[in-house]
Tab-separated table of C-alpha atoms in Angstrom:
chain	number	residue	atom	x	y	z
A	1	UNK	CA	-20.818	73.409	53.974
A	2	UNK	CA	-21.393	74.188	57.457
A	3	UNK	CA	-22.296	71.528	59.343
A	4	UNK	CA	-23.522	71.985	63.237
A	5	UNK	CA	-21.108	69.491	64.654
A	6	UNK	CA	-18.044	67.166	63.026
A	7	UNK	CA	-19.118	64.015	64.824
A	8	UNK	CA	-22.466	63.192	66.008
A	9	UNK	CA	-22.568	60.206	68.198
A	10	UNK	CA	-25.261	57.619	68.880
A	11	UNK	CA	-25.055	56.061	71.664
A	12	UNK	CA	-22.838	56.828	74.706
A	13	UNK	CA	-21.521	53.424	75.876
A	14	UNK	CA	-17.871	52.696	75.987
A	15	UNK	CA	-17.580	53.586	72.142
A	16	UNK	CA	-19.357	56.176	71.977
A	17	UNK	CA	-17.951	57.836	75.184
A	18	UNK	CA	-14.284	56.949	73.706
A	19	UNK	CA	-14.977	58.592	70.456
A	20	UNK	CA	-16.235	61.524	71.660
A	21	UNK	CA	-13.272	61.957	74.557
A	22	UNK	CA	-10.421	61.446	71.385
A	23	UNK	CA	-12.856	63.256	68.811
A	24	UNK	CA	-12.251	66.573	71.481
A	25	UNK	CA	-8.777	66.550	71.723
A	26	UNK	CA	-8.781	67.170	67.910
A	27	UNK	CA	-10.948	70.337	68.710
A	28	UNK	CA	-13.712	68.454	66.667
A	29	UNK	CA	-17.649	69.508	68.022
A	30	UNK	CA	-19.028	66.942	69.253
A	31	UNK	CA	-22.747	65.520	70.006
A	32	UNK	CA	-23.879	62.490	71.784
A	33	UNK	CA	-27.323	61.284	71.176
A	34	UNK	CA	-28.518	59.157	74.250
A	35	UNK	CA	-31.962	57.037	74.407
A	36	UNK	CA	-31.608	56.465	78.234
A	37	UNK	CA	-33.669	59.959	80.101
A	38	UNK	CA	-31.385	59.693	83.278
A	39	UNK	CA	-28.355	57.702	82.491
A	40	UNK	CA	-24.902	58.273	80.109
A	41	UNK	CA	-22.671	55.442	79.664
A	42	UNK	CA	-25.536	52.762	77.941
A	43	UNK	CA	-25.524	48.843	78.886
A	44	UNK	CA	-22.013	49.237	79.706
A	45	UNK	CA	-22.492	50.953	82.524
A	46	UNK	CA	-25.635	50.618	84.194
A	47	UNK	CA	-27.326	46.908	82.708
A	48	UNK	CA	-24.053	45.087	81.690
A	49	UNK	CA	-20.288	45.340	82.438
A	50	UNK	CA	-19.919	47.529	85.645
A	51	UNK	CA	-23.271	46.913	87.882
A	52	UNK	CA	-22.071	43.137	86.572
A	53	UNK	CA	-18.457	42.966	88.205
A	54	UNK	CA	-19.350	45.609	91.359
A	55	UNK	CA	-22.069	42.396	91.845
A	56	UNK	CA	-19.036	40.090	91.913
A	57	UNK	CA	-16.745	41.894	93.224
A	58	UNK	CA	-19.494	42.419	97.025
A	59	UNK	CA	-20.295	38.629	96.126
A	60	UNK	CA	-16.475	37.500	96.224
A	61	UNK	CA	-16.100	40.030	99.435
A	62	UNK	CA	-18.701	37.593	101.357
A	63	UNK	CA	-17.107	33.829	99.974
A	64	UNK	CA	-13.721	35.904	101.492
A	65	UNK	CA	-14.893	36.919	104.960
A	66	UNK	CA	-17.109	32.913	104.841
A	67	UNK	CA	-14.073	31.374	103.794
A	68	UNK	CA	-12.048	32.328	106.457
A	69	UNK	CA	-14.187	32.635	109.303
A	70	UNK	CA	-17.328	30.288	108.819
A	71	UNK	CA	-21.115	30.264	108.642
A	72	UNK	CA	-21.459	32.354	111.761
A	73	UNK	CA	-23.621	29.869	113.726
A	74	UNK	CA	-24.647	27.163	110.562
A	75	UNK	CA	-26.230	30.452	108.407
A	76	UNK	CA	-25.110	30.336	104.352
A	77	UNK	CA	-24.304	34.244	103.080
A	78	UNK	CA	-27.998	34.599	101.532
A	79	UNK	CA	-29.028	33.931	105.303
A	80	UNK	CA	-27.179	36.391	106.487
A	81	UNK	CA	-26.625	39.168	103.755
A	82	UNK	CA	-29.758	40.634	102.252
A	83	UNK	CA	-30.130	41.324	98.126
A	84	UNK	CA	-30.265	45.445	99.626
A	85	UNK	CA	-27.065	44.984	101.060
A	86	UNK	CA	-25.223	43.098	97.184
A	87	UNK	CA	-27.615	46.413	95.217
A	88	UNK	CA	-25.736	49.433	97.211
A	89	UNK	CA	-22.834	48.197	96.793
A	90	UNK	CA	-23.736	48.092	93.116
A	91	UNK	CA	-25.129	51.589	93.558
A	92	UNK	CA	-22.362	53.149	95.149
A	93	UNK	CA	-20.168	52.122	92.224
A	94	UNK	CA	-22.585	53.035	89.201
A	95	UNK	CA	-23.457	56.529	90.647
A	96	UNK	CA	-19.306	57.351	90.724
A	97	UNK	CA	-18.822	55.979	87.442
A	98	UNK	CA	-21.861	57.358	85.507
A	99	UNK	CA	-20.638	60.747	87.645
A	100	UNK	CA	-17.227	60.573	86.122
A	101	UNK	CA	-18.497	60.035	82.752
A	102	UNK	CA	-20.720	63.074	83.207
A	103	UNK	CA	-17.992	65.400	84.391
A	104	UNK	CA	-15.480	64.148	82.047
A	105	UNK	CA	-18.098	64.943	78.908
A	106	UNK	CA	-18.525	68.236	80.501
A	107	UNK	CA	-14.960	68.775	81.146
A	108	UNK	CA	-14.334	68.634	77.156
A	109	UNK	CA	-17.653	70.228	76.279
A	110	UNK	CA	-19.145	66.999	74.528
A	111	UNK	CA	-23.171	67.909	73.630
A	112	UNK	CA	-26.003	65.855	74.458
A	113	UNK	CA	-29.303	64.907	73.322
A	114	UNK	CA	-31.653	63.070	75.001
A	115	UNK	CA	-33.969	61.045	72.345
A	116	UNK	CA	-34.021	58.015	69.764
A	117	UNK	CA	-31.783	58.844	66.713
A	118	UNK	CA	-32.017	57.825	63.348
A	119	UNK	CA	-29.951	59.119	60.297
A	120	UNK	CA	-32.070	60.259	57.743
A	121	UNK	CA	-29.016	60.906	55.823
A	122	UNK	CA	-25.628	61.219	55.558
A	123	UNK	CA	-24.938	64.183	57.050
A	124	UNK	CA	-28.073	64.391	59.094
A	125	UNK	CA	-29.516	63.044	62.193
A	126	UNK	CA	-32.836	63.403	64.557
A	127	UNK	CA	-33.599	62.959	67.404
A	128	UNK	CA	-37.079	61.867	68.977
A	129	UNK	CA	-37.455	63.128	72.535
A	130	UNK	CA	-39.460	61.666	75.572
A	131	UNK	CA	-41.862	64.312	74.846
A	132	UNK	CA	-42.343	63.152	71.139
A	133	UNK	CA	-40.809	66.361	69.822
A	134	UNK	CA	-38.052	66.159	66.844
A	135	UNK	CA	-34.823	67.812	66.475
A	136	UNK	CA	-32.527	67.751	63.603
A	137	UNK	CA	-28.943	67.818	63.808
A	138	UNK	CA	-26.267	68.275	60.677
A	139	UNK	CA	-22.772	66.671	61.108
A	140	UNK	CA	-19.819	65.736	58.993
A	141	UNK	CA	-19.593	61.842	60.582
A	142	UNK	CA	-21.720	59.814	62.271
A	143	UNK	CA	-20.601	57.012	64.683
A	144	UNK	CA	-22.860	54.614	64.987
A	145	UNK	CA	-22.375	53.262	68.590
A	146	UNK	CA	-25.950	52.305	70.016
A	147	UNK	CA	-24.686	48.140	71.441
A	148	UNK	CA	-27.246	45.256	71.340
A	149	UNK	CA	-29.818	43.971	72.936
A	150	UNK	CA	-30.368	40.557	74.816
A	151	UNK	CA	-32.681	38.557	72.748
A	152	UNK	CA	-35.913	36.276	74.290
A	153	UNK	CA	-35.921	32.998	74.500
A	154	UNK	CA	-37.837	30.706	72.031
A	155	UNK	CA	-40.363	28.263	74.229
A	156	UNK	CA	-40.668	30.692	77.356
A	157	UNK	CA	-41.091	34.476	78.193
A	158	UNK	CA	-38.836	36.175	80.544
A	159	UNK	CA	-41.286	37.954	82.957
A	160	UNK	CA	-38.027	39.892	85.270
A	161	UNK	CA	-39.501	38.491	88.854
A	162	UNK	CA	-38.674	34.541	88.424
A	163	UNK	CA	-38.139	34.700	84.928
A	164	UNK	CA	-34.507	36.791	84.172
A	165	UNK	CA	-32.269	37.844	82.014
A	166	UNK	CA	-28.854	39.422	82.778
A	167	UNK	CA	-30.668	42.606	83.053
A	168	UNK	CA	-33.189	42.313	86.239
A	169	UNK	CA	-31.230	39.561	87.325
A	170	UNK	CA	-29.114	42.866	88.112
A	171	UNK	CA	-32.276	44.244	90.463
A	172	UNK	CA	-33.883	41.385	92.397
A	173	UNK	CA	-35.285	41.958	95.558
A	174	UNK	CA	-33.214	38.661	97.053
A	175	UNK	CA	-30.219	36.111	96.774
A	176	UNK	CA	-32.540	32.841	95.383
A	177	UNK	CA	-31.762	29.772	97.477
A	178	UNK	CA	-31.928	28.043	94.091
A	179	UNK	CA	-31.596	29.156	90.895
A	180	UNK	CA	-31.076	27.681	86.892
A	181	UNK	CA	-29.520	29.903	84.285
A	182	UNK	CA	-30.616	28.620	81.063
A	183	UNK	CA	-26.956	29.112	78.624
A	184	UNK	CA	-23.984	28.618	78.243
A	185	UNK	CA	-21.490	31.327	77.403
A	186	UNK	CA	-19.499	33.497	79.625
A	187	UNK	CA	-22.438	34.786	81.439
A	188	UNK	CA	-23.958	32.379	82.223
A	189	UNK	CA	-20.376	30.712	84.355
A	190	UNK	CA	-20.363	34.031	85.667
A	191	UNK	CA	-23.430	35.020	87.346
A	192	UNK	CA	-23.231	30.842	88.218
A	193	UNK	CA	-20.279	31.358	90.224
A	194	UNK	CA	-21.534	34.984	92.043
A	195	UNK	CA	-24.782	33.314	93.146
A	196	UNK	CA	-22.749	30.306	94.149
A	197	UNK	CA	-20.615	32.165	95.975
A	198	UNK	CA	-23.500	33.914	98.199
A	199	UNK	CA	-25.090	30.023	99.181
A	200	UNK	CA	-27.140	29.753	95.829
A	201	UNK	CA	-27.922	25.799	94.829
A	202	UNK	CA	-26.820	26.439	91.096
A	203	UNK	CA	-28.311	24.013	87.584
A	204	UNK	CA	-26.913	24.880	84.754
A	205	UNK	CA	-29.196	24.040	81.509
A	206	UNK	CA	-26.249	24.222	78.917
A	207	UNK	CA	-27.423	23.761	75.168
A	208	UNK	CA	-24.536	23.269	73.480
A	209	UNK	CA	-22.136	20.000	73.693
A	210	UNK	CA	-18.805	21.660	75.588
A	211	UNK	CA	-19.113	24.123	78.059
A	212	UNK	CA	-16.898	27.127	77.491
A	213	UNK	CA	-14.929	25.299	74.706
A	214	UNK	CA	-11.797	28.531	73.893
A	215	UNK	CA	-10.260	27.685	77.430
A	216	UNK	CA	-7.200	25.198	76.938
A	217	UNK	CA	-7.289	21.984	78.026
A	218	UNK	CA	-5.984	22.395	81.462
A	219	UNK	CA	-7.474	25.502	82.015
A	220	UNK	CA	-11.095	23.370	81.586
A	221	UNK	CA	-10.219	20.735	84.030
A	222	UNK	CA	-9.718	23.235	87.050
A	223	UNK	CA	-12.967	24.827	86.204
A	224	UNK	CA	-14.700	21.616	85.961
A	225	UNK	CA	-13.336	21.032	89.357
A	226	UNK	CA	-13.786	24.331	91.031
A	227	UNK	CA	-17.571	23.465	89.458
A	228	UNK	CA	-17.656	20.495	91.152
A	229	UNK	CA	-16.362	21.893	94.229
A	230	UNK	CA	-19.029	24.355	94.487
A	231	UNK	CA	-21.935	22.429	93.566
A	232	UNK	CA	-22.712	23.685	90.415
A	233	UNK	CA	-24.130	21.443	88.342
A	234	UNK	CA	-23.970	21.275	84.284
A	235	UNK	CA	-26.501	19.635	82.260
A	236	UNK	CA	-24.909	19.429	77.964
A	237	UNK	CA	-27.114	19.532	75.068
A	238	UNK	CA	-30.366	20.347	76.957
A	239	UNK	CA	-33.260	21.422	75.966
A	240	UNK	CA	-36.440	23.384	77.702
A	241	UNK	CA	-39.125	22.479	77.085
A	242	UNK	CA	-41.161	24.066	79.129
A	243	UNK	CA	-41.273	26.639	82.649
A	244	UNK	CA	-44.046	27.459	83.993
A	245	UNK	CA	-44.779	28.202	88.407
A	246	UNK	CA	-46.227	25.394	90.199
A	247	UNK	CA	-48.375	27.235	92.768
A	248	UNK	CA	-48.704	24.665	95.313
A	249	UNK	CA	-44.982	24.270	95.949
A	250	UNK	CA	-44.542	27.611	95.476
A	251	UNK	CA	-41.760	27.410	93.047
A	252	UNK	CA	-40.571	27.553	89.392
A	253	UNK	CA	-40.008	24.218	87.601
A	254	UNK	CA	-38.011	23.908	84.353
A	255	UNK	CA	-38.469	21.326	82.579
A	256	UNK	CA	-35.854	19.352	79.664
A	257	UNK	CA	-34.449	16.631	78.183
A	258	UNK	CA	-31.214	16.012	77.411
A	259	UNK	CA	-29.920	14.234	74.177
A	260	UNK	CA	-27.909	11.464	76.752
A	261	UNK	CA	-31.367	11.118	78.330
A	262	UNK	CA	-34.089	11.661	76.353
A	263	UNK	CA	-36.043	11.539	79.021
A	264	UNK	CA	-38.285	14.348	80.783
A	265	UNK	CA	-36.798	16.086	84.016
A	266	UNK	CA	-38.164	18.478	85.986
A	267	UNK	CA	-35.945	21.528	88.501
A	268	UNK	CA	-37.840	22.817	90.794
A	269	UNK	CA	-35.993	25.896	91.466
A	270	UNK	CA	-36.780	30.055	92.934
A	271	UNK	CA	-36.528	31.604	89.647
A	272	UNK	CA	-34.600	31.068	86.297
A	273	UNK	CA	-31.797	33.159	85.081
A	274	UNK	CA	-31.818	33.105	80.571
A	275	UNK	CA	-28.377	33.962	79.221
A	276	UNK	CA	-28.766	33.771	75.383
A	277	UNK	CA	-27.678	35.453	72.484
A	278	UNK	CA	-27.259	39.496	71.720
A	279	UNK	CA	-29.302	41.589	68.825
A	280	UNK	CA	-27.905	44.657	67.642
A	281	UNK	CA	-29.920	47.861	68.120
A	282	UNK	CA	-30.375	48.761	64.639
A	283	UNK	CA	-33.604	48.634	64.072
A	284	UNK	CA	-35.138	51.898	62.680
A	285	UNK	CA	-31.834	53.223	63.500
A	286	UNK	CA	-31.361	54.930	59.170
A	287	UNK	CA	-33.245	55.367	56.570
A	288	UNK	CA	-33.015	52.652	54.621
A	289	UNK	CA	-32.183	54.657	51.414
A	290	UNK	CA	-28.720	54.748	53.085
A	291	UNK	CA	-25.900	51.679	51.433
A	292	UNK	CA	-25.374	50.750	55.150
A	293	UNK	CA	-24.529	46.913	54.807
A	294	UNK	CA	-25.942	44.526	57.573
A	295	UNK	CA	-24.994	41.086	57.857
A	296	UNK	CA	-27.287	37.797	58.378
A	297	UNK	CA	-27.473	38.632	61.904
A	298	UNK	CA	-28.208	42.157	61.513
A	299	UNK	CA	-24.793	43.533	62.953
A	300	UNK	CA	-23.354	46.349	60.583
A	301	UNK	CA	-20.360	45.269	58.353
A	302	UNK	CA	-17.271	48.100	58.446
A	303	UNK	CA	-13.947	47.994	56.931
A	304	UNK	CA	-10.687	47.839	59.250
A	305	UNK	CA	-11.558	51.990	59.821
A	306	UNK	CA	-14.698	51.264	61.039
A	307	UNK	CA	-16.029	52.998	58.249
A	308	UNK	CA	-19.518	51.544	57.150
A	309	UNK	CA	-20.395	51.808	53.290
A	310	UNK	CA	-21.343	55.570	53.287
A	311	UNK	CA	-17.766	57.485	53.728
A	312	UNK	CA	-18.710	59.090	56.396
A	313	UNK	CA	-21.210	57.002	58.481
A	314	UNK	CA	-18.696	54.935	61.415
A	315	UNK	CA	-19.979	51.919	63.307
A	316	UNK	CA	-17.952	50.659	66.407
A	317	UNK	CA	-18.668	48.312	69.399
A	318	UNK	CA	-21.321	45.802	69.588
A	319	UNK	CA	-23.305	47.295	66.834
A	320	UNK	CA	-20.732	45.553	64.486
A	321	UNK	CA	-20.569	41.811	66.084
A	322	UNK	CA	-17.457	40.016	67.792
A	323	UNK	CA	-15.642	40.729	69.623
A	324	UNK	CA	-18.593	42.085	71.916
A	325	UNK	CA	-16.705	44.108	74.857
A	326	UNK	CA	-16.276	46.895	76.614
A	327	UNK	CA	-12.643	46.604	76.472
A	328	UNK	CA	-12.510	46.789	72.717
A	329	UNK	CA	-15.212	48.949	71.913
A	330	UNK	CA	-13.337	51.429	73.781
A	331	UNK	CA	-10.677	50.939	71.214
A	332	UNK	CA	-12.611	50.538	68.015
A	333	UNK	CA	-14.548	54.460	69.576
A	334	UNK	CA	-11.126	55.913	69.212
A	335	UNK	CA	-9.747	54.305	66.299
A	336	UNK	CA	-13.213	55.107	64.433
A	337	UNK	CA	-12.880	58.822	65.890
A	338	UNK	CA	-9.049	58.636	64.769
A	339	UNK	CA	-9.827	57.635	61.085
A	340	UNK	CA	-12.618	60.167	60.740
A	341	UNK	CA	-10.515	62.974	61.443
A	342	UNK	CA	-7.693	61.548	59.602
A	343	UNK	CA	-5.353	60.993	61.950
A	344	UNK	CA	-2.899	58.615	62.246
A	345	UNK	CA	-3.153	56.164	64.124
A	346	UNK	CA	-1.730	51.530	64.963
A	347	UNK	CA	-4.241	49.654	65.875
A	348	UNK	CA	-3.964	47.064	68.330
A	349	UNK	CA	-1.580	44.304	67.094
A	350	UNK	CA	-1.082	41.167	68.337
A	351	UNK	CA	-3.454	39.163	70.457
A	352	UNK	CA	-6.423	40.402	72.287
A	353	UNK	CA	-6.620	39.070	75.545
A	354	UNK	CA	-9.957	37.429	77.051
A	355	UNK	CA	-11.771	38.012	80.503
A	356	UNK	CA	-13.773	36.246	82.494
A	357	UNK	CA	-15.092	38.240	85.509
A	358	UNK	CA	-16.149	34.375	87.502
A	359	UNK	CA	-15.258	33.202	91.219
A	360	UNK	CA	-12.055	32.729	90.477
A	361	UNK	CA	-11.598	34.363	87.150
A	362	UNK	CA	-9.828	32.806	84.108
A	363	UNK	CA	-8.259	34.976	81.523
A	364	UNK	CA	-5.728	33.888	78.539
A	365	UNK	CA	-4.280	34.979	75.124
A	366	UNK	CA	-2.577	33.533	72.504
A	367	UNK	CA	-1.841	29.562	71.484
A	368	UNK	CA	-3.429	27.207	73.893
A	369	UNK	CA	-1.535	23.803	73.986
A	370	UNK	CA	-3.068	21.821	71.834
A	371	UNK	CA	-3.167	24.962	69.555
A	372	UNK	CA	0.212	25.547	69.118
A	373	UNK	CA	0.567	21.395	68.050
A	374	UNK	CA	-2.066	21.688	66.024
A	375	UNK	CA	0.079	24.446	63.995
A	376	UNK	CA	3.110	21.704	64.157
A	377	UNK	CA	4.758	24.187	66.850
A	378	UNK	CA	7.182	22.173	69.178
A	379	UNK	CA	6.251	24.245	72.433
A	380	UNK	CA	6.672	22.997	75.842
A	381	UNK	CA	4.394	24.198	78.806
A	382	UNK	CA	5.035	25.376	82.581
A	383	UNK	CA	2.592	25.337	85.199
A	384	UNK	CA	2.069	27.176	88.533
A	385	UNK	CA	-0.491	26.556	90.712
A	386	UNK	CA	-2.030	29.179	92.844
A	387	UNK	CA	-2.053	26.542	95.962
A	388	UNK	CA	1.719	26.899	95.628
A	389	UNK	CA	1.706	30.611	96.183
A	390	UNK	CA	1.901	32.279	99.423
A	391	UNK	CA	0.012	35.278	98.249
A	392	UNK	CA	-2.888	32.848	97.617
A	393	UNK	CA	-2.213	30.704	101.064
A	394	UNK	CA	-2.893	34.576	102.599
A	395	UNK	CA	-5.622	35.065	101.101
A	396	UNK	CA	-7.519	31.746	100.689
A	397	UNK	CA	-7.780	31.503	97.921
A	398	UNK	CA	-6.195	29.078	96.349
A	399	UNK	CA	-7.697	27.024	93.249
A	400	UNK	CA	-6.353	28.001	90.330
A	401	UNK	CA	-3.560	27.699	87.194
A	402	UNK	CA	-1.150	29.931	85.613
A	403	UNK	CA	0.045	28.301	82.556
A	404	UNK	CA	2.582	29.478	79.960
A	405	UNK	CA	3.121	28.150	76.087
A	406	UNK	CA	6.124	28.680	74.878
A	407	UNK	CA	8.365	27.843	71.874
A	408	UNK	CA	10.617	24.727	73.063
A	409	UNK	CA	13.769	26.048	70.939
A	410	UNK	CA	14.100	29.618	71.172
A	411	UNK	CA	11.817	29.371	74.883
A	412	UNK	CA	9.347	32.865	72.630
A	413	UNK	CA	6.168	33.032	74.926
A	414	UNK	CA	2.625	31.716	72.866
A	415	UNK	CA	0.228	32.107	75.054
A	416	UNK	CA	-1.001	33.014	78.589
A	417	UNK	CA	-3.533	30.978	80.706
A	418	UNK	CA	-4.884	31.300	83.788
A	419	UNK	CA	-7.666	30.229	86.145
A	420	UNK	CA	-7.441	32.458	89.390
A	421	UNK	CA	-7.803	35.333	91.546
A	422	UNK	CA	-6.885	38.538	89.851
A	423	UNK	CA	-6.281	36.548	86.634
A	424	UNK	CA	-8.316	39.364	84.734
A	425	UNK	CA	-5.306	41.627	85.829
A	426	UNK	CA	-2.150	38.939	86.288
A	427	UNK	CA	-2.637	37.828	82.123
A	428	UNK	CA	-1.674	42.162	81.532
A	429	UNK	CA	2.136	41.548	82.252
A	430	UNK	CA	1.931	38.271	79.880
A	431	UNK	CA	0.775	40.438	76.939
A	432	UNK	CA	3.583	42.707	77.451
A	433	UNK	CA	6.034	40.317	76.791
A	434	UNK	CA	4.109	38.508	73.972
A	435	UNK	CA	3.723	41.606	72.061
A	436	UNK	CA	7.796	42.442	72.783
A	437	UNK	CA	7.905	38.968	71.852
A	438	UNK	CA	9.907	37.970	74.390
A	439	UNK	CA	10.356	34.717	75.803
A	440	UNK	CA	9.993	33.139	79.899
A	441	UNK	CA	13.742	34.442	80.273
A	442	UNK	CA	12.053	37.908	80.665
A	443	UNK	CA	10.199	35.791	84.153
A	444	UNK	CA	13.738	34.489	85.344
A	445	UNK	CA	15.921	37.057	85.108
A	446	UNK	CA	13.783	39.819	86.774
A	447	UNK	CA	13.027	40.836	90.018
A	448	UNK	CA	9.220	39.946	90.606
A	449	UNK	CA	7.389	41.397	94.139
A	450	UNK	CA	7.082	38.635	96.727
A	451	UNK	CA	4.277	37.529	97.770
A	452	UNK	CA	2.221	38.388	94.894
A	453	UNK	CA	-0.031	37.119	92.232
A	454	UNK	CA	2.878	38.192	89.736
A	455	UNK	CA	5.205	35.269	91.149
A	456	UNK	CA	3.239	32.470	89.554
A	457	UNK	CA	4.405	33.700	86.212
A	458	UNK	CA	8.644	32.985	87.500
A	459	UNK	CA	7.603	29.615	89.251
A	460	UNK	CA	5.695	28.633	85.560
A	461	UNK	CA	8.799	29.383	83.355
A	462	UNK	CA	10.986	27.735	85.724
A	463	UNK	CA	8.885	24.727	85.821
A	464	UNK	CA	8.764	25.510	81.858
A	465	UNK	CA	12.861	25.464	81.226
A	466	UNK	CA	12.933	21.639	83.516
A	467	UNK	CA	10.504	20.414	80.999
A	468	UNK	CA	12.816	21.326	78.354
A	469	UNK	CA	16.169	20.376	80.862
A	470	UNK	CA	14.321	17.319	81.026
A	471	UNK	CA	14.085	16.638	77.428
A	472	UNK	CA	17.129	16.344	77.072
A	473	UNK	CA	18.434	19.779	76.399
A	474	UNK	CA	21.365	21.691	78.729
A	475	UNK	CA	20.630	23.414	81.606
A	476	UNK	CA	23.371	25.767	80.523
A	477	UNK	CA	22.034	25.806	76.633
A	478	UNK	CA	18.314	27.323	78.153
A	479	UNK	CA	19.340	29.900	79.510
A	480	UNK	CA	22.038	31.047	77.249
A	481	UNK	CA	18.793	30.905	74.257
């Protein structure tokens, strides 16, 4: 039986884009279905990863200027810079990336169809255009890469004007002097530090008992110190009772209670940012006759090859649930393409690093000190504080810590945890050593450029070796391991 395409991909985000690029390298005919009439790249390029990171870079540059040269005539960043300045910075980045994605698709002869895709059967996709016309395509394989969307809050409504979600926050018209962030996750922390760097007074209402609980305990302690330094206030176990506008005081009011203080508290703020969970974009995506299994939250179940219960229908990216990040979605899309066309390919082995694009950044991979202890591993740690790095002094970015976790008996590297400037880049050196089952001796025995942040690995390695030495092992025996 002949088909119009070898694979139809619904969604042009990182998973869909990656699958399309890989499929063309196998000389396959590819169609991407994209609901957005104006842009490709999905939330990754237009509402999430890229625009938020562009905003972060602009804020970081402004903070750098003010940290080195001080406030001009006592003016805070939000008084000197306009939101238009930041949006212009973001716009240039988005236009450049959109152009590159479009060029890549054209160069690799990937066809696109604009409209809402629906899987009618295992080989047929209908696309409903903005003109209410329906076009039908046939295909040998289908990849679902439709991503996810923000879930609305339960106790108040988002109006995208003074009550925002993490899409509309990217299009505000001015830098707020006060911002209340409702949420407990990574995105809450990222936006808190971004706007704090612009001079905004930040309060986080966290609905859990612990903020960023997965962090190594020492990294968490350093993060808490920086939050305090920035004046960012966190209320844990907070329950929102009401969010409303006070016309007399021309501000928003957020009423809440905490488990610690069971009394109604009121915060006055210019704007409220709600950062809740996500839900998969699977509504009306496929005919109910198809045996595509979903989990209890509506995410699509797949096997290790990203195949659903329908043998030629695959799913990758946020629509499959955790981990939800552009980096993992890129890999999943490529592996799905390899699977559907029977091309041998190995999935990533070992631990996957996480990255938090706050100011400063946070990144980690492997075991924390506590996890190593819980697993019964005799481990030692080595630390390097940013305040002791020449490069950090030069850049006036001395907040932070790089921490190595390694086996005491053979120095094998088990985990790397970083809080500080360029942490999300810096993590990959440790990841490379861990992937080779390497030891911290690598950082001692090899030359690392100076001055750089990478020097922190060498300092942390020596610090760790000294700890083993002080525990009673002769230095010569340590280095001979």
